[in-house]
PDB file of N, CA and C in Angstrom:
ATOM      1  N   UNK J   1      15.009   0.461  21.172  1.00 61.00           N
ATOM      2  CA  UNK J   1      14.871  -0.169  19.869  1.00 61.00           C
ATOM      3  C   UNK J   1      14.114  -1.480  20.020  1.00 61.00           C
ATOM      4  N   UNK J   2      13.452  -1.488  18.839  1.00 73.00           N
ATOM      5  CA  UNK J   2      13.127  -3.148  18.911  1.00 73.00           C
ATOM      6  C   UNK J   2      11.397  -3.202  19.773  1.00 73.00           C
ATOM      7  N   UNK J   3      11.033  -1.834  19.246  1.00 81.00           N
ATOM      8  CA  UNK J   3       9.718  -1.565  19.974  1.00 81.00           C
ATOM      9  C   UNK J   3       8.711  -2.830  19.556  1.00 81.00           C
ATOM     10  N   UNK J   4       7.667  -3.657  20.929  1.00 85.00           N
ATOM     11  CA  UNK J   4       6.487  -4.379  20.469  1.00 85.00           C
ATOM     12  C   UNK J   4       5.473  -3.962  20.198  1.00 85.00           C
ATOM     13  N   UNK J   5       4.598  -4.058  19.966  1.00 90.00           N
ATOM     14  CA  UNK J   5       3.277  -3.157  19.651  1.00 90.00           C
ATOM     15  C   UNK J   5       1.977  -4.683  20.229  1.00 90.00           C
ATOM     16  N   UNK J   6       1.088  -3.635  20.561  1.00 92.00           N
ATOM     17  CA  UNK J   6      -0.101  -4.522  20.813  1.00 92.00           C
ATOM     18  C   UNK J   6      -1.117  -4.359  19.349  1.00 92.00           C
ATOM     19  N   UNK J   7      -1.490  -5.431  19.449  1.00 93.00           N
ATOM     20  CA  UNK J   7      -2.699  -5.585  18.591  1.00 93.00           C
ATOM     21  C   UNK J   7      -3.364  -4.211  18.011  1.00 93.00           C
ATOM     22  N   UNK J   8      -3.571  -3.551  18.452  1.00 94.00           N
ATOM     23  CA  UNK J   8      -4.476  -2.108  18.118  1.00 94.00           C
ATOM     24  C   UNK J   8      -3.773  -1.032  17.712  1.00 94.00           C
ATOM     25  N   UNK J   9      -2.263  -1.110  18.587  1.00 95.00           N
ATOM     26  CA  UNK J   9      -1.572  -0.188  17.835  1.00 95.00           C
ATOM     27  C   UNK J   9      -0.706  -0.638  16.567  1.00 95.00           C
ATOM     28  N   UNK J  10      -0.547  -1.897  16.427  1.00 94.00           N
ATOM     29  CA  UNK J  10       0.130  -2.203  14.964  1.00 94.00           C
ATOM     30  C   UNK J  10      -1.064  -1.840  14.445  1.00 94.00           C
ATOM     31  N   UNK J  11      -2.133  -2.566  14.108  1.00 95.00           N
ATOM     32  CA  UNK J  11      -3.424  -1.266  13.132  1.00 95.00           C
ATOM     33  C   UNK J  11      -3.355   0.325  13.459  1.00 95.00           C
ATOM     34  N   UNK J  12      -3.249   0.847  14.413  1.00 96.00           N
ATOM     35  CA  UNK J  12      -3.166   2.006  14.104  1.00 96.00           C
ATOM     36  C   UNK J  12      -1.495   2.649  12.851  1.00 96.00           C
ATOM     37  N   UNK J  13      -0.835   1.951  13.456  1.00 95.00           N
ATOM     38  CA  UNK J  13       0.379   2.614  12.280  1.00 95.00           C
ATOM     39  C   UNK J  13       0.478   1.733  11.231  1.00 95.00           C
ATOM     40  N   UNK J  14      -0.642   0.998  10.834  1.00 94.00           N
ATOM     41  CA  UNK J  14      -1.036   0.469   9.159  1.00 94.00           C
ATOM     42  C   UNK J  14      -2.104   1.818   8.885  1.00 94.00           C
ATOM     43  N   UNK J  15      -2.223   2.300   9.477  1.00 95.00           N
ATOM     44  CA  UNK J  15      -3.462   3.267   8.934  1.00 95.00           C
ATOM     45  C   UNK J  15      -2.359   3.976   8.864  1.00 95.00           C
ATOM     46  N   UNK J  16      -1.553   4.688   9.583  1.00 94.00           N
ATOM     47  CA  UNK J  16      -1.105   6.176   9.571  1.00 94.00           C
ATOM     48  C   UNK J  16      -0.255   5.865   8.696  1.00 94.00           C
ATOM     49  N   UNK J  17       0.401   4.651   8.330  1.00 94.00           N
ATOM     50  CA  UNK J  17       1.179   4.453   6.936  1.00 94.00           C
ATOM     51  C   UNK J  17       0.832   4.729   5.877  1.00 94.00           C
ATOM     52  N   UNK J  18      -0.373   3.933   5.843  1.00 91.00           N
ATOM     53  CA  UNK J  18      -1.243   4.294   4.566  1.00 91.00           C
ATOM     54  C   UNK J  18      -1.828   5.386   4.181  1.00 91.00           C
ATOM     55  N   UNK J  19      -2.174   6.563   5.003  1.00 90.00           N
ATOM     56  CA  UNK J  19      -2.997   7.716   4.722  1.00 90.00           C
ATOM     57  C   UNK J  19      -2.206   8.836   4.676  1.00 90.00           C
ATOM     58  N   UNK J  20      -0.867   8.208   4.550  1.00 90.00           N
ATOM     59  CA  UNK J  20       0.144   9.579   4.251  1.00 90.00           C
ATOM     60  C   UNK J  20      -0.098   9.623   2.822  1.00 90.00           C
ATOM     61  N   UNK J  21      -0.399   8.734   1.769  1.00 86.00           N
ATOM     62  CA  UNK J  21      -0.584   8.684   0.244  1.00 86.00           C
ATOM     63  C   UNK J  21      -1.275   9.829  -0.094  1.00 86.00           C
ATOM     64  N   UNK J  22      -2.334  10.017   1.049  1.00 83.00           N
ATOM     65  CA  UNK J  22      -3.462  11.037   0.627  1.00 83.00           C
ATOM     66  C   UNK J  22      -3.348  11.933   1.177  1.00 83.00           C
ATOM     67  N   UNK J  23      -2.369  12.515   2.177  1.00 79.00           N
ATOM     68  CA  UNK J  23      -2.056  13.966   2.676  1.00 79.00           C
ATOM     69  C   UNK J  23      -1.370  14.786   1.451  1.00 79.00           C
ATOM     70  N   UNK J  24      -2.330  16.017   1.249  1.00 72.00           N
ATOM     71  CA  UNK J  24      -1.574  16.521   0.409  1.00 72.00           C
ATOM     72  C   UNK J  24      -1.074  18.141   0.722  1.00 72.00           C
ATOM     73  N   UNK J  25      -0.278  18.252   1.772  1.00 64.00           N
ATOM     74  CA  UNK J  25       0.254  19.279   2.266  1.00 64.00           C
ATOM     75  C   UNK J  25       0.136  20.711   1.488  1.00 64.00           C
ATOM     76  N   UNK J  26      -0.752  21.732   1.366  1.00 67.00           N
ATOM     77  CA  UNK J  26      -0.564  23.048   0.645  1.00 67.00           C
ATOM     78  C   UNK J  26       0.523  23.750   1.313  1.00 67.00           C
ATOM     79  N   UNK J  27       1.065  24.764   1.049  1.00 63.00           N
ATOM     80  CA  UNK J  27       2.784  25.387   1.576  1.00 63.00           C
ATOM     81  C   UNK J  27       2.379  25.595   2.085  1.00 63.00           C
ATOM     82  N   UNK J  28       1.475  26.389   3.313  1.00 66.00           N
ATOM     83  CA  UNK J  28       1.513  26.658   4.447  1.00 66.00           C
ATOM     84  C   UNK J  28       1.514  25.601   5.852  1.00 66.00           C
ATOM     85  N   UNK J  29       1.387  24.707   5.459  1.00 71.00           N
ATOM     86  CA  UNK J  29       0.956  23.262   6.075  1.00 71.00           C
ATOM     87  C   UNK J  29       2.085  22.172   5.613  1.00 71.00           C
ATOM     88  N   UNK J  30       3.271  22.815   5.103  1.00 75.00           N
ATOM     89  CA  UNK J  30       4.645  21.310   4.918  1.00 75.00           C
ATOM     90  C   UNK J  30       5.048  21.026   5.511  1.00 75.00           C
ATOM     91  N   UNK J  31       5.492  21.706   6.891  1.00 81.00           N
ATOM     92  CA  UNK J  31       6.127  21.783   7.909  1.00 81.00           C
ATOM     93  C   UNK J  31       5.168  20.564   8.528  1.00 81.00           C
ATOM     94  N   UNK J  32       4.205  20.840   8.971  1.00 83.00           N
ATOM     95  CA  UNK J  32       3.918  19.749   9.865  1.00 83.00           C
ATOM     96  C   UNK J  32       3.776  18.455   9.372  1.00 83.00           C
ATOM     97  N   UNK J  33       3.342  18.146   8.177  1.00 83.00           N
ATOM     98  CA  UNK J  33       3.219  16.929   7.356  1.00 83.00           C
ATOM     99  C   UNK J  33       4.339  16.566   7.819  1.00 83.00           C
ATOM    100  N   UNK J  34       5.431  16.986   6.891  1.00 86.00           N
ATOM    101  CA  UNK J  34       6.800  16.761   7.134  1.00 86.00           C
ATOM    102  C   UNK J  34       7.159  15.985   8.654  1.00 86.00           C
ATOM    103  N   UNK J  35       7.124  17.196   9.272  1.00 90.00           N
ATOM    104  CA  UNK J  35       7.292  16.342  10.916  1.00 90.00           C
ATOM    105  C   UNK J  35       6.672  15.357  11.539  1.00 90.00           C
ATOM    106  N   UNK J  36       5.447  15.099  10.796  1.00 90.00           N
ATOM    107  CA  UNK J  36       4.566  13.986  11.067  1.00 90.00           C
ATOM    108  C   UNK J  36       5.304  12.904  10.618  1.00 90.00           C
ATOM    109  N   UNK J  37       5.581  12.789   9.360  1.00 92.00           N
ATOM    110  CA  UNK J  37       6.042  11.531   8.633  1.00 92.00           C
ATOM    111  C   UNK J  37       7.915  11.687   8.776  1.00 92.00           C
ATOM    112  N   UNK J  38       8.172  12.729   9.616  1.00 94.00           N
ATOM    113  CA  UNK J  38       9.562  12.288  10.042  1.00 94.00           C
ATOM    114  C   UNK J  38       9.584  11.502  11.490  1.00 94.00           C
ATOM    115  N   UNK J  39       8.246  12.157  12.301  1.00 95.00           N
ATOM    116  CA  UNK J  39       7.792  11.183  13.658  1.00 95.00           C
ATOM    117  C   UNK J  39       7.834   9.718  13.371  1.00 95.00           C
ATOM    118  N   UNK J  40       7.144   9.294  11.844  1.00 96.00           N
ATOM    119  CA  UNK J  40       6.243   7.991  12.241  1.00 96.00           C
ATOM    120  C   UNK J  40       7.250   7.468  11.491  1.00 96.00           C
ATOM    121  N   UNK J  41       8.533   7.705  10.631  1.00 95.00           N
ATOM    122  CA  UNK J  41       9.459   7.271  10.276  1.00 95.00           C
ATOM    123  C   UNK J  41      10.370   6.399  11.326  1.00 95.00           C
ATOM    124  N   UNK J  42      10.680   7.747  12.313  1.00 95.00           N
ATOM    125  CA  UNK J  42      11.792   7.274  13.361  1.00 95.00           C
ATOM    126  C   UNK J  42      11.084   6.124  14.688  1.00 95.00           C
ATOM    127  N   UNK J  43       9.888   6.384  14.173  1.00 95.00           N
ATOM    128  CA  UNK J  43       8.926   4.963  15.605  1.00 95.00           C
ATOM    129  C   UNK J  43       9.460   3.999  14.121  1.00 95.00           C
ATOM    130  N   UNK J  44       8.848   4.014  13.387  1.00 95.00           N
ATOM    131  CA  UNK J  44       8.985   2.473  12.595  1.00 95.00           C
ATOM    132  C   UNK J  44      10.500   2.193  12.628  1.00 95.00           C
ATOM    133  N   UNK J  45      11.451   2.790  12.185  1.00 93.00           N
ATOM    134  CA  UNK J  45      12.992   2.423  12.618  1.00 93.00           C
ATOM    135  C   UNK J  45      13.198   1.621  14.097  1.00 93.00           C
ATOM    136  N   UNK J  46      12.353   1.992  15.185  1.00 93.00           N
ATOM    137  CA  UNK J  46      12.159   1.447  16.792  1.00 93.00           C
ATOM    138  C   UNK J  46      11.599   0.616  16.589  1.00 93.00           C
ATOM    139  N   UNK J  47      11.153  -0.099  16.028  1.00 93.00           N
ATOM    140  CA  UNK J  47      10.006  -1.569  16.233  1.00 93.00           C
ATOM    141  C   UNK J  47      10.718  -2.643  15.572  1.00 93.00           C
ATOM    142  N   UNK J  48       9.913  -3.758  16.208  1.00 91.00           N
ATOM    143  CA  UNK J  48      10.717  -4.598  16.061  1.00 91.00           C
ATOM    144  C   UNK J  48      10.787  -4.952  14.451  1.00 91.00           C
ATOM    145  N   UNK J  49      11.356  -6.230  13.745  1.00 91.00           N
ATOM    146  CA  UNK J  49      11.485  -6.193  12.514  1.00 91.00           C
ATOM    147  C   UNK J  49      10.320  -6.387  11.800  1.00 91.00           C
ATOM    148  N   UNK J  50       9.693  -7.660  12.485  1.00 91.00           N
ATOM    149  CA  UNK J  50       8.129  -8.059  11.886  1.00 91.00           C
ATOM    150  C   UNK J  50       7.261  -7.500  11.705  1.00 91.00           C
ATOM    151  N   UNK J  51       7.568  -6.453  12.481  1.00 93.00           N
ATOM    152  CA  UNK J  51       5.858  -5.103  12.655  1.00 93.00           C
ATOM    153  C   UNK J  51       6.540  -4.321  11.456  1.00 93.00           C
ATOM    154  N   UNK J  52       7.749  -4.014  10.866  1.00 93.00           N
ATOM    155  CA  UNK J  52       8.277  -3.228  10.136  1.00 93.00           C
ATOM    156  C   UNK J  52       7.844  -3.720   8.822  1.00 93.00           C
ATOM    157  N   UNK J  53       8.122  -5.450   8.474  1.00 93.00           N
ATOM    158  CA  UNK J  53       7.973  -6.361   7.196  1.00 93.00           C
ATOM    159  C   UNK J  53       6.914  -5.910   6.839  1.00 93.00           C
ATOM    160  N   UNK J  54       5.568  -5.380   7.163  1.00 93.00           N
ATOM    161  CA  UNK J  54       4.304  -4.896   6.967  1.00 93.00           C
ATOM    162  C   UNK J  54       4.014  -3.648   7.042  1.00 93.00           C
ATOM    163  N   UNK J  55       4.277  -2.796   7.755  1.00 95.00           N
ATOM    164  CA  UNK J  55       4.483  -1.436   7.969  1.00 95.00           C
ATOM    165  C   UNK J  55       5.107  -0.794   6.553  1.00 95.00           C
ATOM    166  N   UNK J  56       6.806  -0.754   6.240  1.00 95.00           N
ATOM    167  CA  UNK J  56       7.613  -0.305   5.597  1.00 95.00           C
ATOM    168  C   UNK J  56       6.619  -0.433   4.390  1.00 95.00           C
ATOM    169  N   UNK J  57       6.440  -1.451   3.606  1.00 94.00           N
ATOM    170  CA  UNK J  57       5.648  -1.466   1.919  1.00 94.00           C
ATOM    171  C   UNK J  57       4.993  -0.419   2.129  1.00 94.00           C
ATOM    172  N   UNK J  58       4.317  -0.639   3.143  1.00 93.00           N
ATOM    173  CA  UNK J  58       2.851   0.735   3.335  1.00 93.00           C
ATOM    174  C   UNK J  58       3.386   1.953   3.148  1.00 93.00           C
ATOM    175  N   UNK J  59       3.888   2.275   4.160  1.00 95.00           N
ATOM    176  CA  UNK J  59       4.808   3.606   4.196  1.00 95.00           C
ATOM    177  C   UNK J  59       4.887   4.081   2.747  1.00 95.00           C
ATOM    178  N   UNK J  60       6.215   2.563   2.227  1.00 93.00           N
ATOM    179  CA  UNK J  60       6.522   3.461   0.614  1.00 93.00           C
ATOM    180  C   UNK J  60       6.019   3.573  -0.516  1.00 93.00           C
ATOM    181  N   UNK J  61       4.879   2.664  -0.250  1.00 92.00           N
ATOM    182  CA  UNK J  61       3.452   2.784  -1.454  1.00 92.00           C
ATOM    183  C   UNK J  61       3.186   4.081  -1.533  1.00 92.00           C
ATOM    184  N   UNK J  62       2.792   4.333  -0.082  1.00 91.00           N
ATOM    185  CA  UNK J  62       1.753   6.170  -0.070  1.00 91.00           C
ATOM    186  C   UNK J  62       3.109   7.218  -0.642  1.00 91.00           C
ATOM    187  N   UNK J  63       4.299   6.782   0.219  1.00 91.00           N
ATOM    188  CA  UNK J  63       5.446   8.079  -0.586  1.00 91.00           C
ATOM    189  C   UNK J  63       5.400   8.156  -1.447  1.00 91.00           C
ATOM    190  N   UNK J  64       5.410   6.989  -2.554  1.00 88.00           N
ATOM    191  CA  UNK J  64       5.628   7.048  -3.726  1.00 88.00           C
ATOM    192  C   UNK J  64       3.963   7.858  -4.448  1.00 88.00           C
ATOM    193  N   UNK J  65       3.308   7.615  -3.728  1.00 87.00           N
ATOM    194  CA  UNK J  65       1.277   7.933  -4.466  1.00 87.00           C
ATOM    195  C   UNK J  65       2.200   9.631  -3.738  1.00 87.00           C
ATOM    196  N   UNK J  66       2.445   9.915  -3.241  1.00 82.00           N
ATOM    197  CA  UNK J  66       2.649  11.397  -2.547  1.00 82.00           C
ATOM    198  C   UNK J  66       2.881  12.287  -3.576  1.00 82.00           C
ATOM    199  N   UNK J  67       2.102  12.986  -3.654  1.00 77.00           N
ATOM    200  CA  UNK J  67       2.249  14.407  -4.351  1.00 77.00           C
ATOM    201  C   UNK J  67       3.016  15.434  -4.287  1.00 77.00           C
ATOM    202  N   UNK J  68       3.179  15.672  -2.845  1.00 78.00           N
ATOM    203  CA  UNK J  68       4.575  16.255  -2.509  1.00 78.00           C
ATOM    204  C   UNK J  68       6.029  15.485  -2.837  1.00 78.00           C
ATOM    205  N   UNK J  69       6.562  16.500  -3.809  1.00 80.00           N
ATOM    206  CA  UNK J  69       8.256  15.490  -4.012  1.00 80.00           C
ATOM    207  C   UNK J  69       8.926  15.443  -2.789  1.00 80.00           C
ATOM    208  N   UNK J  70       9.232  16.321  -1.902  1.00 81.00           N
ATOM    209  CA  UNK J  70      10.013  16.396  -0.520  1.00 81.00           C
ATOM    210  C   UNK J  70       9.349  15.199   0.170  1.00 81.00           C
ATOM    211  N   UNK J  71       8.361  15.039   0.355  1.00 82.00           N
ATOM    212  CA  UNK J  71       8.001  14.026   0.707  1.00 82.00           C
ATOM    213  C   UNK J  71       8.075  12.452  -0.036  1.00 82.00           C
ATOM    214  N   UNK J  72       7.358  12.561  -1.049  1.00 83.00           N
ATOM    215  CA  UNK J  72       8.054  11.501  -1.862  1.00 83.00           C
ATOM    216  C   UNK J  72       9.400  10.369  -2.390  1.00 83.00           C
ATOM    217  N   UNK J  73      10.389  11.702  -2.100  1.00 86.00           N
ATOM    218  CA  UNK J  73      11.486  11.048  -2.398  1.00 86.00           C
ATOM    219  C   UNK J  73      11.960  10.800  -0.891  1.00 86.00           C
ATOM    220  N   UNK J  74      10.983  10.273  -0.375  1.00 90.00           N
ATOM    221  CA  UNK J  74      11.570   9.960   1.257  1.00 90.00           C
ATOM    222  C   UNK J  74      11.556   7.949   0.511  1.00 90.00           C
ATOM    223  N   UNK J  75      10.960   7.696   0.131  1.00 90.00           N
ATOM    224  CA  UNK J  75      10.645   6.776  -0.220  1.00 90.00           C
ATOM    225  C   UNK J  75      11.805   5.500  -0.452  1.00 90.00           C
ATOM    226  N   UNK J  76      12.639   6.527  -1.506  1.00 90.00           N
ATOM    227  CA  UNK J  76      13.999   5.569  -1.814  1.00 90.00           C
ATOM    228  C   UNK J  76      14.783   5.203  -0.472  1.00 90.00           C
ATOM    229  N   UNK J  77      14.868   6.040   0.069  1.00 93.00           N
ATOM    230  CA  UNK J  77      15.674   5.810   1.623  1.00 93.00           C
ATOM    231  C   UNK J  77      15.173   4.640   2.338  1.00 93.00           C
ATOM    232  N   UNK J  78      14.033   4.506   2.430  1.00 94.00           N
ATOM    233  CA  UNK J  78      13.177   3.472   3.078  1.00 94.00           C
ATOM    234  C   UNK J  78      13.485   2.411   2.284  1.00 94.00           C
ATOM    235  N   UNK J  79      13.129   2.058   1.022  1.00 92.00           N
ATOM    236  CA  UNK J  79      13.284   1.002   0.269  1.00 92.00           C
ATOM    237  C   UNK J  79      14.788   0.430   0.225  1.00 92.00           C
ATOM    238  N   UNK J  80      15.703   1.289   0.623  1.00 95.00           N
ATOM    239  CA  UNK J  80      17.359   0.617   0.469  1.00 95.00           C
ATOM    240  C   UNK J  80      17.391   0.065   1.852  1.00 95.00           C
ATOM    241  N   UNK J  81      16.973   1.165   3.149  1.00 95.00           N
ATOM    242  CA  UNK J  81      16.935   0.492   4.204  1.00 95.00           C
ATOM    243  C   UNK J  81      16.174  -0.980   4.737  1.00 95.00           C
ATOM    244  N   UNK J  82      15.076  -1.328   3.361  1.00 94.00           N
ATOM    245  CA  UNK J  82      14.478  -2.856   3.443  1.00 94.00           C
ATOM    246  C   UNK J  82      15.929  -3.676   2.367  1.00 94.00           C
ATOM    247  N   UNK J  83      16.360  -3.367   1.691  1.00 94.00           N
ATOM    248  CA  UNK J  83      17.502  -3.987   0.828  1.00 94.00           C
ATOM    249  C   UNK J  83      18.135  -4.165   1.734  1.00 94.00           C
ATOM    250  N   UNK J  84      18.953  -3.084   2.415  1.00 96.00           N
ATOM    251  CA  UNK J  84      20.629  -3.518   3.418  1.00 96.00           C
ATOM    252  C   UNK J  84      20.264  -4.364   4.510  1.00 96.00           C
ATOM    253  N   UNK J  85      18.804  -4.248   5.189  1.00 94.00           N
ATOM    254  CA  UNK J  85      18.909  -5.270   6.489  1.00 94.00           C
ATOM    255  C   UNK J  85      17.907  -6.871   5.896  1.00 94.00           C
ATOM    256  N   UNK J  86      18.344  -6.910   4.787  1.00 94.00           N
ATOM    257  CA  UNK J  86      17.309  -7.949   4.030  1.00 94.00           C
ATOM    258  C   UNK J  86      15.907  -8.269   4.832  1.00 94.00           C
ATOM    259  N   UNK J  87      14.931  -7.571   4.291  1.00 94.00           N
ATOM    260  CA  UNK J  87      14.149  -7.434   4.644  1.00 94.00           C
ATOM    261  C   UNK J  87      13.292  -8.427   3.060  1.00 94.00           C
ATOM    262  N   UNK J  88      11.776  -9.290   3.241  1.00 92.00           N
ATOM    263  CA  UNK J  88      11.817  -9.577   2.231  1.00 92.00           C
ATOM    264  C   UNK J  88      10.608  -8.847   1.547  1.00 92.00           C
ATOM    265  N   UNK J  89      11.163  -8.638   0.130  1.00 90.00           N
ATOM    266  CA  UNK J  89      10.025  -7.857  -0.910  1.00 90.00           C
ATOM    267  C   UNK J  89       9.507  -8.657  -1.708  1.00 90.00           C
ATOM    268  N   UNK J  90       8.255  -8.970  -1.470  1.00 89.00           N
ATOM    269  CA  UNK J  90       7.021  -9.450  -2.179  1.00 89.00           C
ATOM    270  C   UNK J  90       7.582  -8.780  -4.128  1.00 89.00           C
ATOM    271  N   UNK J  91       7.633  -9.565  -4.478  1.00 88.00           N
ATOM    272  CA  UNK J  91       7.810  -9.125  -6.305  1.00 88.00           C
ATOM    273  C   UNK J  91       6.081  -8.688  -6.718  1.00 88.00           C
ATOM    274  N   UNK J  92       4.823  -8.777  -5.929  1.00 88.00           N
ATOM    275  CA  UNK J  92       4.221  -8.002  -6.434  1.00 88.00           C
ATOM    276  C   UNK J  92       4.043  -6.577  -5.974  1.00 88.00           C
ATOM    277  N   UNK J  93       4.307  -6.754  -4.699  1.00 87.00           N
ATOM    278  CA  UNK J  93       4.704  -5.272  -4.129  1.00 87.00           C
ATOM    279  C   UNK J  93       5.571  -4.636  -4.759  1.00 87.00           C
ATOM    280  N   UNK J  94       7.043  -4.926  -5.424  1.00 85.00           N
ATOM    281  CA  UNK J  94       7.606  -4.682  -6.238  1.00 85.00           C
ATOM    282  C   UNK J  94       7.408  -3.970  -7.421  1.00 85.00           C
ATOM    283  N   UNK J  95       6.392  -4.890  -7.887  1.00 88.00           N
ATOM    284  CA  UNK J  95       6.172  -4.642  -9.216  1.00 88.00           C
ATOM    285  C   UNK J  95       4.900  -2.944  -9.187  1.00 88.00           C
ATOM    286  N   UNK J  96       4.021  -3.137  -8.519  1.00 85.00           N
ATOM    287  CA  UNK J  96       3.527  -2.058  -7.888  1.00 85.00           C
ATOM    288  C   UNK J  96       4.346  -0.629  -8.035  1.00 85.00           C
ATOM    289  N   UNK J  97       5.014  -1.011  -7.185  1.00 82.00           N
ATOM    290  CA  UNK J  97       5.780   0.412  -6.478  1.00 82.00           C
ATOM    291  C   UNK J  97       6.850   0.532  -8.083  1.00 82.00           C
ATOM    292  N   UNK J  98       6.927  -0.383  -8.680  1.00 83.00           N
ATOM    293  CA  UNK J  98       7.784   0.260  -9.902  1.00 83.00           C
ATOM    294  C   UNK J  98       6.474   0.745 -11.024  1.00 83.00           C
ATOM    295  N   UNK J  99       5.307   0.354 -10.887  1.00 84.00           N
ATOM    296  CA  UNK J  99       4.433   1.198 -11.107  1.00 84.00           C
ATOM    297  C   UNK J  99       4.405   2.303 -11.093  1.00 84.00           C
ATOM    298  N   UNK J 100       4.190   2.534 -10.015  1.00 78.00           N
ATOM    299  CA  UNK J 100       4.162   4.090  -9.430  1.00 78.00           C
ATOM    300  C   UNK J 100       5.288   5.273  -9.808  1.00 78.00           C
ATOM    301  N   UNK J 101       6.501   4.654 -10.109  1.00 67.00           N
ATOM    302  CA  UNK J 101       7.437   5.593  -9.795  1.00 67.00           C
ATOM    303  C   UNK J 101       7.996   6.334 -11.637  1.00 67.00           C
TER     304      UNK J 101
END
């Protein structure tokens, strides 16, 4: 737990956060989406908190843009898990993501 990341790989999982918005899994292809964004779920749970404070919004922006509901409603889970370990939410990020939903 409590993974560090170097420079290149915190950008790489701001990208892979973000470009889950635009995966749009057809049924033959849920399965792996799925396991993808259950992979990059359980690394972001491993890192440390700060790489998460930036990471997590990302994440639940694209869930929420997600077209797939199974996927989508991954979203709320994430967002309580920034509530219970007080994590802090930007009120325009906020306001955003209550956009979306």
């Amino acid at each position: 737990r409590d993974v560090r990341l170097t420079d290149p790989e915190f950008k790489m999982y701001i990208r892979l956060c973000s470009s889950v918005g635009s995966v749009f899994p057809r049924y033959k292809a849920r399965e792996p989406v799925n396991d993808f964004v259950e992979s990059l779920i359980d690394d972001l749970y491993n890192m440390d908190k700060e790489f998460n404070q930036e990471l997590f919004p990302k994440l639940i922006t694209a869930l929420a843009t997600q077209r797939n509901v199974l996927l989508g409603s991954r979203a709320r889970g994430l967002y309580q898990y920034m509530v219970d370990n007080d994590y802090k939410i930007s009120p325009g990020w906020l306001k955003q993501l209550l956009g979306l939903s």
